[in-house]
PDB file of N, CA and C in Angstrom:
ATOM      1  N   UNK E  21      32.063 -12.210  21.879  1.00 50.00           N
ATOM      2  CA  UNK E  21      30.966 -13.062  21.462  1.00 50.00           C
ATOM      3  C   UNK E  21      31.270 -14.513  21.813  1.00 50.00           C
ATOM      4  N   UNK E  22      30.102 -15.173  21.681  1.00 57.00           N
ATOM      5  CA  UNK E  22      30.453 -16.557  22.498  1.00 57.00           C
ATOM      6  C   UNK E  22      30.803 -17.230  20.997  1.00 57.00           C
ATOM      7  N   UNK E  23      31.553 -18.572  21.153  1.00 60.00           N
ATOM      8  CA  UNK E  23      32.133 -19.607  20.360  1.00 60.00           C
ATOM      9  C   UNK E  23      31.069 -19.820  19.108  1.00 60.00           C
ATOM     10  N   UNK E  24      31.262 -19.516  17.989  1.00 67.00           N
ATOM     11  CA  UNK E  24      30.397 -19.768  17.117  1.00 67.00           C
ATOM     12  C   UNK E  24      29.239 -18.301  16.678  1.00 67.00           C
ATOM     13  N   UNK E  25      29.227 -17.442  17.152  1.00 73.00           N
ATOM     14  CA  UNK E  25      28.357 -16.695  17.084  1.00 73.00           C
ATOM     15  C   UNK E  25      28.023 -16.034  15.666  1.00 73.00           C
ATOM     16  N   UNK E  26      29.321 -15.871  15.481  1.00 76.00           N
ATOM     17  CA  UNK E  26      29.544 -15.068  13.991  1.00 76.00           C
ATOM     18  C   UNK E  26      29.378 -16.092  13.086  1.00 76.00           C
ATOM     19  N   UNK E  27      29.662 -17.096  13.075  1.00 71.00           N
ATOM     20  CA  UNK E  27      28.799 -18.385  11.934  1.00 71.00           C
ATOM     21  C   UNK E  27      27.898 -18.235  11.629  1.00 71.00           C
ATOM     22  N   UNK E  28      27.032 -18.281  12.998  1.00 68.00           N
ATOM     23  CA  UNK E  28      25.415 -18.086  12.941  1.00 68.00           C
ATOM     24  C   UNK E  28      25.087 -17.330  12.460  1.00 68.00           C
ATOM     25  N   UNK E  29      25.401 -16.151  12.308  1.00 74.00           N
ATOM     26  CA  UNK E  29      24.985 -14.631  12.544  1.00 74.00           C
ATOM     27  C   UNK E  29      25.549 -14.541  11.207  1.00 74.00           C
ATOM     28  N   UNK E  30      26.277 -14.734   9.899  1.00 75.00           N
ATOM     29  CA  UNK E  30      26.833 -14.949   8.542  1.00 75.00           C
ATOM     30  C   UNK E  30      25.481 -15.950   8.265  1.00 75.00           C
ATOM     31  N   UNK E  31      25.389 -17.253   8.688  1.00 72.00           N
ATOM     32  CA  UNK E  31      24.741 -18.103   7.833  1.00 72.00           C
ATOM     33  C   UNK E  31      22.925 -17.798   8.163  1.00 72.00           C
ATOM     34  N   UNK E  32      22.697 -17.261   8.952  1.00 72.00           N
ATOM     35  CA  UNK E  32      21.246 -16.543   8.907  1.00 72.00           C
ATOM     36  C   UNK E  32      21.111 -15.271   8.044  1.00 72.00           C
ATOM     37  N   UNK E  33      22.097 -14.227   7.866  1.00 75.00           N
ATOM     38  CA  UNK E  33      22.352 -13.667   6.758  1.00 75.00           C
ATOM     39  C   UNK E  33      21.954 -13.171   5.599  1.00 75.00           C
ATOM     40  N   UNK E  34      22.910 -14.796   4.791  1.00 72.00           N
ATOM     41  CA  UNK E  34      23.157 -15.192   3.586  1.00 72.00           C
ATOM     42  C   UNK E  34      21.630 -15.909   3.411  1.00 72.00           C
ATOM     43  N   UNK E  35      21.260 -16.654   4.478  1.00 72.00           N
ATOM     44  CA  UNK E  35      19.747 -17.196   4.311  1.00 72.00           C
ATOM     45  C   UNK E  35      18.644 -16.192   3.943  1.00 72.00           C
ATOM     46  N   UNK E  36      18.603 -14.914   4.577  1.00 74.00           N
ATOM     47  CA  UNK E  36      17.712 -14.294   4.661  1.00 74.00           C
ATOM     48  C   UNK E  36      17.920 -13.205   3.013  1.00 74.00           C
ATOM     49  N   UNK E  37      19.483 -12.941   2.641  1.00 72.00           N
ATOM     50  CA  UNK E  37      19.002 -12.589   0.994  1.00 72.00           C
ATOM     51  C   UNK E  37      18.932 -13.993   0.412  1.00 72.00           C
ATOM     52  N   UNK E  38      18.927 -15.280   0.159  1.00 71.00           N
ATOM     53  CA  UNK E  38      18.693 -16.260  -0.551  1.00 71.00           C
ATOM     54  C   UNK E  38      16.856 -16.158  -0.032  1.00 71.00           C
ATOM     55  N   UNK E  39      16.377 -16.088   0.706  1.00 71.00           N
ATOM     56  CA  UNK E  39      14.541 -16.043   0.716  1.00 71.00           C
ATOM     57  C   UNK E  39      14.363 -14.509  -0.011  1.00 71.00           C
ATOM     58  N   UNK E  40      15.056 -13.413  -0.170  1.00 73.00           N
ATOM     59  CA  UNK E  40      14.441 -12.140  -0.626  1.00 73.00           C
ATOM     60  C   UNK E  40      14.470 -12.493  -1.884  1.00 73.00           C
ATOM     61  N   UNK E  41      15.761 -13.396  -2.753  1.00 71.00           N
ATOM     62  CA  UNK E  41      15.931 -13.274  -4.160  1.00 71.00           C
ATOM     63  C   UNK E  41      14.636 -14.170  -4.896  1.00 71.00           C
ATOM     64  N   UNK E  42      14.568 -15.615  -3.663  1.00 70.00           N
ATOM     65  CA  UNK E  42      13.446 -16.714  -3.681  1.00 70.00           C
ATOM     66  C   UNK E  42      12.180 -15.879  -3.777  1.00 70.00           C
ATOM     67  N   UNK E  43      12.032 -15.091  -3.257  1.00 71.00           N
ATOM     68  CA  UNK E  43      10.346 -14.081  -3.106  1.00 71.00           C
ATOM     69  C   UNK E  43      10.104 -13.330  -4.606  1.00 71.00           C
ATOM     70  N   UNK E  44      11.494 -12.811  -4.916  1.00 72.00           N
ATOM     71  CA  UNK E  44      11.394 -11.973  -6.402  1.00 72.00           C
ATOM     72  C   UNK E  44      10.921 -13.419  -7.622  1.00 72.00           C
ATOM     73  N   UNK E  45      11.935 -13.897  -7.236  1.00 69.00           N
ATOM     74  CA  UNK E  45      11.395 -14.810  -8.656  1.00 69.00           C
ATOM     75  C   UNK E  45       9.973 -15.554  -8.674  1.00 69.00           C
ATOM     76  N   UNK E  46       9.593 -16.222  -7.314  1.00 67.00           N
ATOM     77  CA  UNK E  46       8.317 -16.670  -7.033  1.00 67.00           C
ATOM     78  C   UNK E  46       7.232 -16.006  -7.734  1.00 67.00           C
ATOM     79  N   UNK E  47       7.604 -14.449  -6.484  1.00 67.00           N
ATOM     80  CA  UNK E  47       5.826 -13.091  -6.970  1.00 67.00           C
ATOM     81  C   UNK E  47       5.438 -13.445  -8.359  1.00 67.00           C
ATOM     82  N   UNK E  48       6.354 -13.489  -9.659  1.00 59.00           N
ATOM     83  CA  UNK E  48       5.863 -13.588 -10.489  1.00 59.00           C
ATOM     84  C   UNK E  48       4.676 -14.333 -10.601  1.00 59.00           C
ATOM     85  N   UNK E  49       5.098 -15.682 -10.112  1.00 57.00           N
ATOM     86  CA  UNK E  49       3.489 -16.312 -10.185  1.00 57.00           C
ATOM     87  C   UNK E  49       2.692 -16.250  -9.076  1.00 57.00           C
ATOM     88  N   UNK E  50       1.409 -16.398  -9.099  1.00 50.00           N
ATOM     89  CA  UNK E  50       0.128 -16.183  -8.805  1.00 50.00           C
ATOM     90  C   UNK E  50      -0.345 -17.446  -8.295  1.00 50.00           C
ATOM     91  N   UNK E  51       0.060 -18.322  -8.865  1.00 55.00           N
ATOM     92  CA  UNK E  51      -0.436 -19.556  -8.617  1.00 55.00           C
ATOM     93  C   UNK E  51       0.282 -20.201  -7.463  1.00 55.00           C
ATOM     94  N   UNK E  52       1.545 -20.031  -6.709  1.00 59.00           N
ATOM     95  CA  UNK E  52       2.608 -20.699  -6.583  1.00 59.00           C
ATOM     96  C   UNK E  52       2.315 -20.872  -4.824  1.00 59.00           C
ATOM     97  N   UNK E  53       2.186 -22.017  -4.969  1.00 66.00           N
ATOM     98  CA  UNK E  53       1.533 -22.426  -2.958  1.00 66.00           C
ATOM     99  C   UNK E  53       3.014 -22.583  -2.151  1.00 66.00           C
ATOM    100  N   UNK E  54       2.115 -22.027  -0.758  1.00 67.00           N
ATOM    101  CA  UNK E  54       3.335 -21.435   0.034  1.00 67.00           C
ATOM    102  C   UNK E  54       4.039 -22.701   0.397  1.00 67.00           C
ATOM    103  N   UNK E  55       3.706 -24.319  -0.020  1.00 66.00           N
ATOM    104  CA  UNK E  55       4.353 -25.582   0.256  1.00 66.00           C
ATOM    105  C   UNK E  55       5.943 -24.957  -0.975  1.00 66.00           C
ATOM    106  N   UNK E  56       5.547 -24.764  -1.552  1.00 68.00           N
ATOM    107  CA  UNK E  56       6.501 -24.679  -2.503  1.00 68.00           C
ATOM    108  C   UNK E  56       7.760 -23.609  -2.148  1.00 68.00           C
ATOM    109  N   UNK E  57       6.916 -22.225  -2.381  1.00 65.00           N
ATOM    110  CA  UNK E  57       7.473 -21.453  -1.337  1.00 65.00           C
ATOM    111  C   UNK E  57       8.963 -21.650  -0.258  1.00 65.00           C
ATOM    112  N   UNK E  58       8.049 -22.493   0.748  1.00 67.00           N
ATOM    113  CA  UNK E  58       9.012 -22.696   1.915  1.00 67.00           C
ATOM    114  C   UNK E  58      10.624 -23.781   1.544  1.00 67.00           C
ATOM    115  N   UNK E  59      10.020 -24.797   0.576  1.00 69.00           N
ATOM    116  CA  UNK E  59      10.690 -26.038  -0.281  1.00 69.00           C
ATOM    117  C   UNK E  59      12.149 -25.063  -0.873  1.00 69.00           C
ATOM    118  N   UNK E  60      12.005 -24.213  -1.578  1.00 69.00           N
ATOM    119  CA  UNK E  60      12.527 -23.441  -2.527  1.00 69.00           C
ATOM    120  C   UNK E  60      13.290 -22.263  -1.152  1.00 69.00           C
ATOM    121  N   UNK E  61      13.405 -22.568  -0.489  1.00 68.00           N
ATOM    122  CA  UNK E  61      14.302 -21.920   0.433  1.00 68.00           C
ATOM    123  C   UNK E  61      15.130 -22.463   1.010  1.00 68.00           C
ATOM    124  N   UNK E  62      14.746 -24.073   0.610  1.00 70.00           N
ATOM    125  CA  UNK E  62      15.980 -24.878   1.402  1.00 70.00           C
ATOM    126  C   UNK E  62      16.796 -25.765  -0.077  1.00 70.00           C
ATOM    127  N   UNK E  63      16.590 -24.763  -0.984  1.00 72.00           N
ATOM    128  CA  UNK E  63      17.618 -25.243  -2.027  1.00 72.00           C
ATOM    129  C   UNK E  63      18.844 -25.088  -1.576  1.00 72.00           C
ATOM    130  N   UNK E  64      19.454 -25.915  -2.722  1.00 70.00           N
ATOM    131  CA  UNK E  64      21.251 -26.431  -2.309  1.00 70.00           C
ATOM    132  C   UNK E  64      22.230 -25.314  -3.237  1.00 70.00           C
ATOM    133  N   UNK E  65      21.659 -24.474  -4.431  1.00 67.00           N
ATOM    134  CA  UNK E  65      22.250 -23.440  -4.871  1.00 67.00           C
ATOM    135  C   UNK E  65      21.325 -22.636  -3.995  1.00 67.00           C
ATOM    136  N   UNK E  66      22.339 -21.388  -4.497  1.00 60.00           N
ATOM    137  CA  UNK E  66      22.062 -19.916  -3.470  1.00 60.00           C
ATOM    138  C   UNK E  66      21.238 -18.640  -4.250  1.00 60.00           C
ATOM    139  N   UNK E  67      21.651 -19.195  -5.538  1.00 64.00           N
ATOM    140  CA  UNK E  67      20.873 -18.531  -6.869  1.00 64.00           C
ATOM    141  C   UNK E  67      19.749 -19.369  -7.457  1.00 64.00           C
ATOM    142  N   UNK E  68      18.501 -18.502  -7.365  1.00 65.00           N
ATOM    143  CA  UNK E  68      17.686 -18.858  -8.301  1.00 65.00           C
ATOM    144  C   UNK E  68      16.924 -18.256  -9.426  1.00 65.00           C
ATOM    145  N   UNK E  69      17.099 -19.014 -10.384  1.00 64.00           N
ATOM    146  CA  UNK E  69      17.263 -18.165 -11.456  1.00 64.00           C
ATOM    147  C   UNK E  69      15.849 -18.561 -12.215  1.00 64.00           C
ATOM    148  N   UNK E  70      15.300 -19.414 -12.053  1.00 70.00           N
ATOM    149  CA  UNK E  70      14.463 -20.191 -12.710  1.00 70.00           C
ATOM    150  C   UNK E  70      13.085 -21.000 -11.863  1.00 70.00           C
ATOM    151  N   UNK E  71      11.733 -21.102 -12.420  1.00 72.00           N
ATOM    152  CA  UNK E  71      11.305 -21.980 -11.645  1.00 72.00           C
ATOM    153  C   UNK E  71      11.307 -23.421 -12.152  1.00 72.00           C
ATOM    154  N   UNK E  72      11.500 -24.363 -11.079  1.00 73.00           N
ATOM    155  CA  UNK E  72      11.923 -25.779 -11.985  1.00 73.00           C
ATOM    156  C   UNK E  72      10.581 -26.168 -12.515  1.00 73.00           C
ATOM    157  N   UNK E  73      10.291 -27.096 -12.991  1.00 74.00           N
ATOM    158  CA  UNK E  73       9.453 -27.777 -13.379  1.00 74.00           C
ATOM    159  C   UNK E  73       8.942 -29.362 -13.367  1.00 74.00           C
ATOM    160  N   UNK E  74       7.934 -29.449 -12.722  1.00 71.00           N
ATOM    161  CA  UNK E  74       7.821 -30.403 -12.579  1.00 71.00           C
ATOM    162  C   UNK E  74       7.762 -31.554 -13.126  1.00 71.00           C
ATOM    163  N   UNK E  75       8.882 -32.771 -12.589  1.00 76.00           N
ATOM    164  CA  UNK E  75       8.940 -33.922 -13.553  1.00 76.00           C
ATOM    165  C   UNK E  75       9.764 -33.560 -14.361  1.00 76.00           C
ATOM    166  N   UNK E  76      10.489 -32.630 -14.637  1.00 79.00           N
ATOM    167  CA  UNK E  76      11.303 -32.457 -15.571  1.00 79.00           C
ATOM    168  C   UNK E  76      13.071 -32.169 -14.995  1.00 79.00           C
ATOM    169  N   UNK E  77      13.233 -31.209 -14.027  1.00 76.00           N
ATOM    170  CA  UNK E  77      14.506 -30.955 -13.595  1.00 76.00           C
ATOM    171  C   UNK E  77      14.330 -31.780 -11.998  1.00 76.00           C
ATOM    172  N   UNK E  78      15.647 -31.657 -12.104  1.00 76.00           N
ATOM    173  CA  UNK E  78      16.571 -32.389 -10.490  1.00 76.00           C
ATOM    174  C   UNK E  78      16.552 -31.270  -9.837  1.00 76.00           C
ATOM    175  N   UNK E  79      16.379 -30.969  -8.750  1.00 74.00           N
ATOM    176  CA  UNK E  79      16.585 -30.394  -7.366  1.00 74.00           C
ATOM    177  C   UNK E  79      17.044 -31.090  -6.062  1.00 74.00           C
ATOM    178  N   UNK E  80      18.357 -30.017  -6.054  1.00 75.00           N
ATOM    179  CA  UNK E  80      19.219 -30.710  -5.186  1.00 75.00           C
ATOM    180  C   UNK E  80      18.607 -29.725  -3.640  1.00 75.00           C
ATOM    181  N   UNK E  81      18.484 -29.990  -2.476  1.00 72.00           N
ATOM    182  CA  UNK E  81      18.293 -29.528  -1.387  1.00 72.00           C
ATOM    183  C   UNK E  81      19.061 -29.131  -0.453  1.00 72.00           C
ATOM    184  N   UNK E  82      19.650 -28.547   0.453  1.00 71.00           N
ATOM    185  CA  UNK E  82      20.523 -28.692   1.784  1.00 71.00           C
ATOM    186  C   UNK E  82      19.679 -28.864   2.528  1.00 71.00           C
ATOM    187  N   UNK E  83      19.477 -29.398   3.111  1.00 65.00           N
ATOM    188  CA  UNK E  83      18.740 -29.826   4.529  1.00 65.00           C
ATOM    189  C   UNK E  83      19.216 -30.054   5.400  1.00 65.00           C
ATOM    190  N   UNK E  84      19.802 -29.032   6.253  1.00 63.00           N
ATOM    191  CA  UNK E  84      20.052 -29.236   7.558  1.00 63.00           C
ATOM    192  C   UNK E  84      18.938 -29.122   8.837  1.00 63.00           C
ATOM    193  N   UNK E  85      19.822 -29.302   9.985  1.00 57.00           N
ATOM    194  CA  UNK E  85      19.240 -29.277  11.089  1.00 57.00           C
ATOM    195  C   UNK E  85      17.742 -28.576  11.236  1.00 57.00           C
ATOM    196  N   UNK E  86      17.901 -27.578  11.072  1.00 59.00           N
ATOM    197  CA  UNK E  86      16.957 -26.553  11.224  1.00 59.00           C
ATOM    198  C   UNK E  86      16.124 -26.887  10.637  1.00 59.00           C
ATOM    199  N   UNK E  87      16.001 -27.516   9.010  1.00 55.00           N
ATOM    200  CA  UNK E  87      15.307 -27.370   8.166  1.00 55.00           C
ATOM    201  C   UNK E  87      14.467 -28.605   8.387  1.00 55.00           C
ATOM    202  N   UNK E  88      15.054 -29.680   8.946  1.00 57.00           N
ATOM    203  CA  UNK E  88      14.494 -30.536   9.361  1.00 57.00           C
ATOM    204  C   UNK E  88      13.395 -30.841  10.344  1.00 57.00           C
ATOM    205  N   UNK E  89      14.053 -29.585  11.319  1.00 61.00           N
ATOM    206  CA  UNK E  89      12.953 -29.125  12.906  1.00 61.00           C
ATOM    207  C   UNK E  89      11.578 -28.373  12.044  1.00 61.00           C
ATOM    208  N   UNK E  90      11.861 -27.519  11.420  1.00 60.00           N
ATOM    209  CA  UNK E  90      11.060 -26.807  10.783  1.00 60.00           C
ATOM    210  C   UNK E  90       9.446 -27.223  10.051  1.00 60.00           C
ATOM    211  N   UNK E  91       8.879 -27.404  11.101  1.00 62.00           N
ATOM    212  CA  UNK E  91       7.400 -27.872  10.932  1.00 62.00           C
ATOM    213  C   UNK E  91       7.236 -27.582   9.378  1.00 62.00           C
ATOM    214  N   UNK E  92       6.955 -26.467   9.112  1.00 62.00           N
ATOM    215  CA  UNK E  92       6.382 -25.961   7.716  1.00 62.00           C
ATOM    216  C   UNK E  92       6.739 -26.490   6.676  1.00 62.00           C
ATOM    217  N   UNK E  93       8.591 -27.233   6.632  1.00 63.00           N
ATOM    218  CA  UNK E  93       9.095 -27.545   5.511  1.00 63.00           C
ATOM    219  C   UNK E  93       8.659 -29.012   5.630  1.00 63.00           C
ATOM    220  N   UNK E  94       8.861 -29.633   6.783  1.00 66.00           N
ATOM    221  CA  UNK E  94       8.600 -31.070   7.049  1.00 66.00           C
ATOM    222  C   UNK E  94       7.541 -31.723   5.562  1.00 66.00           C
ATOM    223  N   UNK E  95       6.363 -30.971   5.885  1.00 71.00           N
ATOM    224  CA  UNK E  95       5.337 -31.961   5.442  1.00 71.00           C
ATOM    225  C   UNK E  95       5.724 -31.606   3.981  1.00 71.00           C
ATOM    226  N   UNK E  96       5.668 -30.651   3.442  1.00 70.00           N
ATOM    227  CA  UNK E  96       6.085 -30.536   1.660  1.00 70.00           C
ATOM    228  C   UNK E  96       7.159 -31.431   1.262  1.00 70.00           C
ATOM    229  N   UNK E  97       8.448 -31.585   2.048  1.00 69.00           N
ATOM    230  CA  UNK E  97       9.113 -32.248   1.798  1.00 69.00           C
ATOM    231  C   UNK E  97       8.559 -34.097   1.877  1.00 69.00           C
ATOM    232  N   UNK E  98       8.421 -34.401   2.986  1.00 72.00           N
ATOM    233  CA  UNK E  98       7.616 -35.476   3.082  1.00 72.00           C
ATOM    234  C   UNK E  98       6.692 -35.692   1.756  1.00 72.00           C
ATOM    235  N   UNK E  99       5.926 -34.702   1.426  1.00 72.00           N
ATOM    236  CA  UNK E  99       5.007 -35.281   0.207  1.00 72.00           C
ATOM    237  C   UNK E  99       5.852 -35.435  -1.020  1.00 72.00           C
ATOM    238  N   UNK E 100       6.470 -34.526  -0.854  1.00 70.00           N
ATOM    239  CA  UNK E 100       7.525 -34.371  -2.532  1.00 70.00           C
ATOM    240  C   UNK E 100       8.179 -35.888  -2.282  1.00 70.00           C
ATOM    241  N   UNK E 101       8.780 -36.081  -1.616  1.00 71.00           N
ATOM    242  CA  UNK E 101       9.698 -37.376  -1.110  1.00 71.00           C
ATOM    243  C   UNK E 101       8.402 -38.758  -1.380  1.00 71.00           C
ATOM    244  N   UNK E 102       7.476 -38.667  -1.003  1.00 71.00           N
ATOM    245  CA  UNK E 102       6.393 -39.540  -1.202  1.00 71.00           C
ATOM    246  C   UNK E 102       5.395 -40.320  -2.464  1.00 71.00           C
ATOM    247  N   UNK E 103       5.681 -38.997  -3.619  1.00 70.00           N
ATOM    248  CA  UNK E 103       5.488 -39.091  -4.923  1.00 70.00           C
ATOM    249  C   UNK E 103       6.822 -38.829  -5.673  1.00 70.00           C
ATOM    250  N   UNK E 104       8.054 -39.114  -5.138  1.00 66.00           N
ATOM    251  CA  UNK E 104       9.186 -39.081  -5.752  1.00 66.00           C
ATOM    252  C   UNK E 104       9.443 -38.252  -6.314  1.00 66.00           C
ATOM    253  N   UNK E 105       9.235 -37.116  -6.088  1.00 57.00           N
ATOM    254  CA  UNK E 105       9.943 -36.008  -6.437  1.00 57.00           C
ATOM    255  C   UNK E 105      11.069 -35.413  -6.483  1.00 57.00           C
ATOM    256  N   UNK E 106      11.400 -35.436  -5.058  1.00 54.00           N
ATOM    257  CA  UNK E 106      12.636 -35.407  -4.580  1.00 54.00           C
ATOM    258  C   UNK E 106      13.584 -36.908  -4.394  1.00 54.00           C
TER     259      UNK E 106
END
């Protein structure tokens, strides 16, 4: 395999059960827009246990590279960042 492969191939992964566990806790609600959704996948824990609430808890993010390229997350983040959310 070429230099790095198995990084990738671990950290896409671990990403992809951190969005299955993100989907279980979400479904519950009904209400819950896919801005949020996508936001809540680029959390900085790996467990989520809870939905935060707004104005009330801190959310920490990882935002890397990707997440940054990532059209879809861009603008939620941008707005959250805009009304100080984040």
């Amino acid at each position: 395999m070429a230099f790095g492969t198995d990084l990738l191939i671990g950290f896409y992964a671990r990403r992809r059960n951190f969005i299955h566990a993100v989907q279980e806790v979400v479904e519950q609600l009904t209400t819950f827009s896919l801005s949020l959704k996508i936001v809540y996948t680029f959390l900085w824990d790996s467990i989520l246990v809870e939905i935060f609430e707004r104005g009330l808890d801190k959310v920490d993010f990882a935002l890397n590279k990707k997440s940054s390229q990532h059209a879809s997350a861009q603008v939620p983040l941008s707005q959250f960042m805009k009304i100080n959310l984040i």
